[in-house]
mmCIF file of C-alpha atoms and ligand atoms in Angstrom:
data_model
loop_
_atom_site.group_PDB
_atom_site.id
_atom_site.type_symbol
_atom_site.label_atom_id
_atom_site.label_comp_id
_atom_site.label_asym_id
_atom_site.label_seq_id
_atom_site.Cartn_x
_atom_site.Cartn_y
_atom_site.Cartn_z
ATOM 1 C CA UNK A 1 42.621 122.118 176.963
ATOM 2 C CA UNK A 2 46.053 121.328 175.595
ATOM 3 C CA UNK A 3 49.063 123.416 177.168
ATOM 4 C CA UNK A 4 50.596 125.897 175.182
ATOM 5 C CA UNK A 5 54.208 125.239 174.745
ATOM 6 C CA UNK A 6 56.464 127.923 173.589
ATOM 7 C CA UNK A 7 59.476 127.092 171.392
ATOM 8 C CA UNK A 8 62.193 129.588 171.669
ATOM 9 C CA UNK A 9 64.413 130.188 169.267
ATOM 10 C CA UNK A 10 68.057 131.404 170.930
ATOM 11 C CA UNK A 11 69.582 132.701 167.869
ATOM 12 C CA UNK A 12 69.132 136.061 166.385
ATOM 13 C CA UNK A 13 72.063 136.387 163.512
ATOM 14 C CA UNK A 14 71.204 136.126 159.827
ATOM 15 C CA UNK A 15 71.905 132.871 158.699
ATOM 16 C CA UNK A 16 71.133 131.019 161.927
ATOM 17 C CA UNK A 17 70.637 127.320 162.117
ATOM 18 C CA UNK A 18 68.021 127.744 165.157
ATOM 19 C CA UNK A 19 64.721 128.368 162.761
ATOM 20 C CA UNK A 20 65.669 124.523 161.230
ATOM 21 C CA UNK A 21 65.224 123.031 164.494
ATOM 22 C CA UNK A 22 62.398 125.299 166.160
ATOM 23 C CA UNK A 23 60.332 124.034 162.668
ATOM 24 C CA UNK A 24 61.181 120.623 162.726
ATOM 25 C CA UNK A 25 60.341 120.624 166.456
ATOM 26 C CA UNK A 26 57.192 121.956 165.914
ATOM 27 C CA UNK A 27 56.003 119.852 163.675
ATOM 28 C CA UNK A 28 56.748 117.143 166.341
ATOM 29 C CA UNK A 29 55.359 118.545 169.036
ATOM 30 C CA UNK A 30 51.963 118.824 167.348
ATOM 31 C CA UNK A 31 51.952 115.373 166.418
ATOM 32 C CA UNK A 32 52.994 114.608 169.853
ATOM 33 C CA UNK A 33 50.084 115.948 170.493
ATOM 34 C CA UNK A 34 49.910 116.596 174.014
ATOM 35 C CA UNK A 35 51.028 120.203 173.387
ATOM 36 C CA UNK A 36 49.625 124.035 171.528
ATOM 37 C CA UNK A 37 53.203 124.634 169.909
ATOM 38 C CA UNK A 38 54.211 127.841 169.285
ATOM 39 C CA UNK A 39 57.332 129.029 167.527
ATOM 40 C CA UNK A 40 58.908 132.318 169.529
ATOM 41 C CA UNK A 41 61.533 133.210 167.986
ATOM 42 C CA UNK A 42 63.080 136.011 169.954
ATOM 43 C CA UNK A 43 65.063 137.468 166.993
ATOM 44 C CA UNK A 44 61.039 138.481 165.762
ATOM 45 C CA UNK A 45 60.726 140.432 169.176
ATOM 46 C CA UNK A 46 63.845 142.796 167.994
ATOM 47 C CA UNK A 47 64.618 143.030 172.415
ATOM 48 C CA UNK A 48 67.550 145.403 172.520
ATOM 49 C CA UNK A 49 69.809 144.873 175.499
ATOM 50 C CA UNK A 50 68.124 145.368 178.545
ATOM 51 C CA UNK A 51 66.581 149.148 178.571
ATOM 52 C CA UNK A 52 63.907 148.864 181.061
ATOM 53 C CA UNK A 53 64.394 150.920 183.961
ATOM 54 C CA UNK A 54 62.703 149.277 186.030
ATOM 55 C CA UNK A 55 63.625 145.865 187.764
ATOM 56 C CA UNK A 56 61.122 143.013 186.149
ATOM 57 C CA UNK A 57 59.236 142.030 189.569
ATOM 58 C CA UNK A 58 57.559 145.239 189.084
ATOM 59 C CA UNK A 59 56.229 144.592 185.887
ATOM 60 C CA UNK A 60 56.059 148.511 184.974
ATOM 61 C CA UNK A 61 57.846 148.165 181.538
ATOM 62 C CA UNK A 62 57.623 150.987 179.296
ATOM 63 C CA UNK A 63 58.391 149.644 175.842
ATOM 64 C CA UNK A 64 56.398 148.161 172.941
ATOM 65 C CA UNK A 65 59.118 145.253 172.926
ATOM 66 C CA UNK A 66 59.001 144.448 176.372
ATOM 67 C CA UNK A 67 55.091 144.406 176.540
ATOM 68 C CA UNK A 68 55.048 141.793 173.729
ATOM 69 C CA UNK A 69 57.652 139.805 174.827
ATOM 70 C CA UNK A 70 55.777 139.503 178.389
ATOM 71 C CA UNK A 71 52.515 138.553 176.569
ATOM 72 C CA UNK A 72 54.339 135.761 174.580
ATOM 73 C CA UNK A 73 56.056 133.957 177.795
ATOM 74 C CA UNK A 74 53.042 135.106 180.340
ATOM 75 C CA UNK A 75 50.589 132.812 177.533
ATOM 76 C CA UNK A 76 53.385 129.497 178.236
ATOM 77 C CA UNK A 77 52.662 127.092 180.324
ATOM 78 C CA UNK A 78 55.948 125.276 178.848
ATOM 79 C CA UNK A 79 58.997 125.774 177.180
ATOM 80 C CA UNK A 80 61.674 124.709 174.685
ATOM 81 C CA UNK A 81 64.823 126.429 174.495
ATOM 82 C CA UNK A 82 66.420 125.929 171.240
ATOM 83 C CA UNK A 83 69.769 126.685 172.233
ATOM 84 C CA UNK A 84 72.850 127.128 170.461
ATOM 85 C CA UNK A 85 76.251 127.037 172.247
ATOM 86 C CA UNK A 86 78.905 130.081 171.580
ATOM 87 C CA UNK A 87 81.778 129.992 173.615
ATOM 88 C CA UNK A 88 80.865 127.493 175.685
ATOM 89 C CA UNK A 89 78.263 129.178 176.679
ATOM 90 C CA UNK A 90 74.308 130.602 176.376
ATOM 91 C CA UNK A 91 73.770 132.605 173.467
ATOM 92 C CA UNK A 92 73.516 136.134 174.643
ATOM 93 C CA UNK A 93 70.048 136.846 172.917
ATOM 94 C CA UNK A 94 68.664 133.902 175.568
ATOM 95 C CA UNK A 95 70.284 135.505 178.247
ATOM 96 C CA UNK A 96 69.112 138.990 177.752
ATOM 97 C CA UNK A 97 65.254 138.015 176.839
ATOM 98 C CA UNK A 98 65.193 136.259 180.369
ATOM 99 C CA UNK A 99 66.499 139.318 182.016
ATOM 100 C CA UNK A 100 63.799 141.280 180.716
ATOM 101 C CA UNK A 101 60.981 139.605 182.764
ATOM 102 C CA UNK A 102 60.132 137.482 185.966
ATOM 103 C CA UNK A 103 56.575 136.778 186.973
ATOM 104 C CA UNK A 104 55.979 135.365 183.043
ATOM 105 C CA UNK A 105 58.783 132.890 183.844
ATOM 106 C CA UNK A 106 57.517 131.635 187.289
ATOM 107 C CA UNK A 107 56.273 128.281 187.957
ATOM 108 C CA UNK A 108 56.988 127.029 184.430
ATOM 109 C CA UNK A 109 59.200 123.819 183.288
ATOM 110 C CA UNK A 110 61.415 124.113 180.354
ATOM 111 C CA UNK A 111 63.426 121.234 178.176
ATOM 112 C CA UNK A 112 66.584 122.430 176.545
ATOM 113 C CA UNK A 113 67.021 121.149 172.602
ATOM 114 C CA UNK A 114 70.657 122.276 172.557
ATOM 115 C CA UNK A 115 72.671 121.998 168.953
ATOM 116 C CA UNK A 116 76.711 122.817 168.184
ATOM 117 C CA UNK A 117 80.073 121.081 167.554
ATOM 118 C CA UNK A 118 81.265 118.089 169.283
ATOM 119 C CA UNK A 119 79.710 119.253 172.538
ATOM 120 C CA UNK A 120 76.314 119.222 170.447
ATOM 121 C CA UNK A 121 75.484 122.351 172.502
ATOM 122 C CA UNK A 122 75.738 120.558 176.039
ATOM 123 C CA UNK A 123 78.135 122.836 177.472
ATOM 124 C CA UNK A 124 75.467 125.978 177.260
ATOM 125 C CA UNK A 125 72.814 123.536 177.985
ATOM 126 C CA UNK A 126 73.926 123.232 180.906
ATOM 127 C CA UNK A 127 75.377 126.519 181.428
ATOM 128 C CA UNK A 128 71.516 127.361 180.883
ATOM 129 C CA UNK A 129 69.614 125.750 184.189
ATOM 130 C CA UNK A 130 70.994 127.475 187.072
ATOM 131 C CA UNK A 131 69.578 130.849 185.279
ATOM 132 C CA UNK A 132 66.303 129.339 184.419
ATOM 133 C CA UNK A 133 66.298 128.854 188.202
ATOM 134 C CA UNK A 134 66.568 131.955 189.305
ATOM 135 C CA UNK A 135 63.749 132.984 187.458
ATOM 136 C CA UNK A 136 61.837 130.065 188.511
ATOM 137 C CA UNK A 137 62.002 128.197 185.841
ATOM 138 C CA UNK A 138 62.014 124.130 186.688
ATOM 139 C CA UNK A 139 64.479 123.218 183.650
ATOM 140 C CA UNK A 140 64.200 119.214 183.344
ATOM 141 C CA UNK A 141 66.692 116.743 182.636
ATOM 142 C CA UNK A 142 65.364 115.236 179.663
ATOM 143 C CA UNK A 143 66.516 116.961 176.727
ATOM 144 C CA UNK A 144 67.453 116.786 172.963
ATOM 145 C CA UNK A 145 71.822 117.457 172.273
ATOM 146 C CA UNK A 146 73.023 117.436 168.553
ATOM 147 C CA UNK A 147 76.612 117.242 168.022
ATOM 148 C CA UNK A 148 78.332 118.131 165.164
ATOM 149 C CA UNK A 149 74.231 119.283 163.539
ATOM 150 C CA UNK A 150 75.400 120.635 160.186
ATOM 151 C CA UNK A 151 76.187 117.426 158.987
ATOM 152 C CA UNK A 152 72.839 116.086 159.753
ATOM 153 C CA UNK A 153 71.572 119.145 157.437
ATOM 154 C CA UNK A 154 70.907 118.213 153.810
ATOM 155 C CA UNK A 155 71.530 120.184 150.814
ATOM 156 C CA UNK A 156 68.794 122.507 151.490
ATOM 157 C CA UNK A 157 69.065 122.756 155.157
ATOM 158 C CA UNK A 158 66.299 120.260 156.167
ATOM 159 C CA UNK A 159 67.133 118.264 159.308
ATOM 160 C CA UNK A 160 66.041 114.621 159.114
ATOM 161 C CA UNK A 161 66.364 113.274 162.715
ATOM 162 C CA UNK A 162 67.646 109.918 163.557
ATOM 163 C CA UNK A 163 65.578 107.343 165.440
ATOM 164 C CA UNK A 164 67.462 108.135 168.577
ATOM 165 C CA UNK A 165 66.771 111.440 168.197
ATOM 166 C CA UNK A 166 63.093 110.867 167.686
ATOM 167 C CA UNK A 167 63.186 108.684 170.646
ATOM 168 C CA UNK A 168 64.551 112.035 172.801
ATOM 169 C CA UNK A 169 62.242 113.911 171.634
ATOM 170 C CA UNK A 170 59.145 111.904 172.547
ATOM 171 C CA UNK A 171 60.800 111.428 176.075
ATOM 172 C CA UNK A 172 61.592 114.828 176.151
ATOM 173 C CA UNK A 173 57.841 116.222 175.629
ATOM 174 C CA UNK A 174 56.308 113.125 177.652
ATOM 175 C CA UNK A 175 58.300 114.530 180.785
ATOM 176 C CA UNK A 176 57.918 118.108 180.020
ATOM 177 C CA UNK A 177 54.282 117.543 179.515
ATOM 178 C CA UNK A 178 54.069 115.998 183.168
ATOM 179 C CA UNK A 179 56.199 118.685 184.583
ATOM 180 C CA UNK A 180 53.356 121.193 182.924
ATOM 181 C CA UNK A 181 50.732 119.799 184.662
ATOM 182 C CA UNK A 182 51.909 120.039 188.142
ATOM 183 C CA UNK A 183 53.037 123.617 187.749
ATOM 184 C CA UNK A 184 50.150 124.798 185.768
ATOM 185 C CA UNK A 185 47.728 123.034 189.025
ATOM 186 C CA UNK A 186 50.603 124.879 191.230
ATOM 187 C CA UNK A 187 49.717 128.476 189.316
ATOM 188 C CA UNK A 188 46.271 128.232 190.021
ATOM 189 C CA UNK A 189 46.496 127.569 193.675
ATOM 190 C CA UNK A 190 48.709 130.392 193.616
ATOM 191 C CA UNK A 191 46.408 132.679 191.670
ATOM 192 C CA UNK A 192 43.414 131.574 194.271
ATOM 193 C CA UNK A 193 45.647 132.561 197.555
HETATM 194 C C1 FMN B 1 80.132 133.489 168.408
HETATM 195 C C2 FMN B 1 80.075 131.996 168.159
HETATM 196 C C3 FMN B 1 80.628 131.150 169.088
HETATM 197 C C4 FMN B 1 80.533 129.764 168.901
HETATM 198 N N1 FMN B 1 80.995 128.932 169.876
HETATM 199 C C5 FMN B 1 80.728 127.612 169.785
HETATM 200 C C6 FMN B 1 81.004 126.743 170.871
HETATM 201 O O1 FMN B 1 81.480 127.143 171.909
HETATM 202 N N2 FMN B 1 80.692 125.451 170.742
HETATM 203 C C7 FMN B 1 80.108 124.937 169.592
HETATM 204 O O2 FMN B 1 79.815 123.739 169.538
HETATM 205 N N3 FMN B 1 79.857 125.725 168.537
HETATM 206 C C8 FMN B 1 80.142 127.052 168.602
HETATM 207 N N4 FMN B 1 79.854 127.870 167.557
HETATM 208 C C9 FMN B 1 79.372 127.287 166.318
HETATM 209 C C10 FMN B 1 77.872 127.136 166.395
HETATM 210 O O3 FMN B 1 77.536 125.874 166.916
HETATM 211 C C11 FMN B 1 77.263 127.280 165.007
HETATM 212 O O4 FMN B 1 77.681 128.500 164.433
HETATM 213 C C12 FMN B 1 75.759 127.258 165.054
HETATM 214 O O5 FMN B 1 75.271 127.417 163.724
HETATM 215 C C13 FMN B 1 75.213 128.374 165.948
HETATM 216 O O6 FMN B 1 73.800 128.380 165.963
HETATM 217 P P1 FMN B 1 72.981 129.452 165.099
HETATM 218 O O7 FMN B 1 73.319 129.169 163.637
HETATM 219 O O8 FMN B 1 71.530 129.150 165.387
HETATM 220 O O9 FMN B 1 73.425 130.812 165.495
HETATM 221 C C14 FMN B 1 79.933 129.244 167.726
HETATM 222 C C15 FMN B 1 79.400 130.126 166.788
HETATM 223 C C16 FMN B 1 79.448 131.488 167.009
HETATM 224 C C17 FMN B 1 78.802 132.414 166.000
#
């Protein structure tokens, strides 16, 4: 059975760029083909700031928004982060949708496709991994960074990725794809403790 990779999309405002790349990366991914992509865009899960009450490793959430959002990253057995960079930083909407759970995270690799101005993103990239850690997320060190991306935007918005970008991509997936199968063997040890 192929693993199901999950796409998120770190961008919530209207006229975000993130939807462009979370396509065009899914797209890729199935003709990768080692992967299930699916597109989770978080802006679709409408997650208000944190308003649980209760802390995540309890699981006891009591909100329509919450309970989806756990069934979408609890299905993963990889991720994507398409990642914008404002102020140097994570976008806030990635921040706060990790927040919201735990166990769903655990045991899971992710690859960050990161996208922004001359940093091309790299800056919350990075800024990223120690937080994916703490949920126990293994974040990998292959990734995809595009600097300056609106000029590789056409008239209508399509992206049309250069070979070296292709290249990071495959390399990307390839890795994350070996990372899935370790940790998804590691979950069902786990599961059979
Ligand atoms: C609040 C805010 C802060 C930003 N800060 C950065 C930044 O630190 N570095 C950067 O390269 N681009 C920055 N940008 C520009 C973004 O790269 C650009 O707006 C991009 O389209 C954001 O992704 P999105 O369209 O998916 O929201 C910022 C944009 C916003 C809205």
């Amino acid at each position: 059975m192929k693993h199901r990779l999950d796409i998120i999309i770190g961008s919530t405002r209207p006229g975000r760029a993130g939807p462009i790349f979370g396509g065009w990366l899914e797209g890729f991914a199935r003709e990768h083909g080692k992967f299930e992509p699916v597109l989770t865009d978080i802006a679709a899960f409408g997650l208000p700031m944190l308003d649980e009450p209760h802390h995540p490793r309890l699981r006891k959430y009591q909100n329509d928004h919450t309970k989806a959002w756990s069934k979408a990253i609890d299905a993963a057995d990889a991720f994507v982060f398409v990642a914008p960079e404002y102020n140097y930083f994570v976008a806030p909407a990635i921040v706060n949708a990790i927040d919201y759970l735990l166990h769903e995270w655990r045991y899971k690799p992710a690859a960050i496709f990161s996208y922004g101005g001359v940093s091309g993103g790299l800056r919350a990239a990075q800024a990223l991994k120690p937080l994916l850690t703490s949920v126990g997320v293994m974040p990998i060190p292959e990734g995809v960074a595009l600097p300056a991306y609106a000029t590789l935007l056409d008239q209508d918005r399509a992206y049309h990725p250069s070979e070296q970008v292709l290249g990071g991509a495959r390399t990307m997936l390839d890795e994350l794809f070996r990372w899935s199968g370790a940790l998804k063997t590691l979950r069902a040890g786990l599961a059979s403790e």
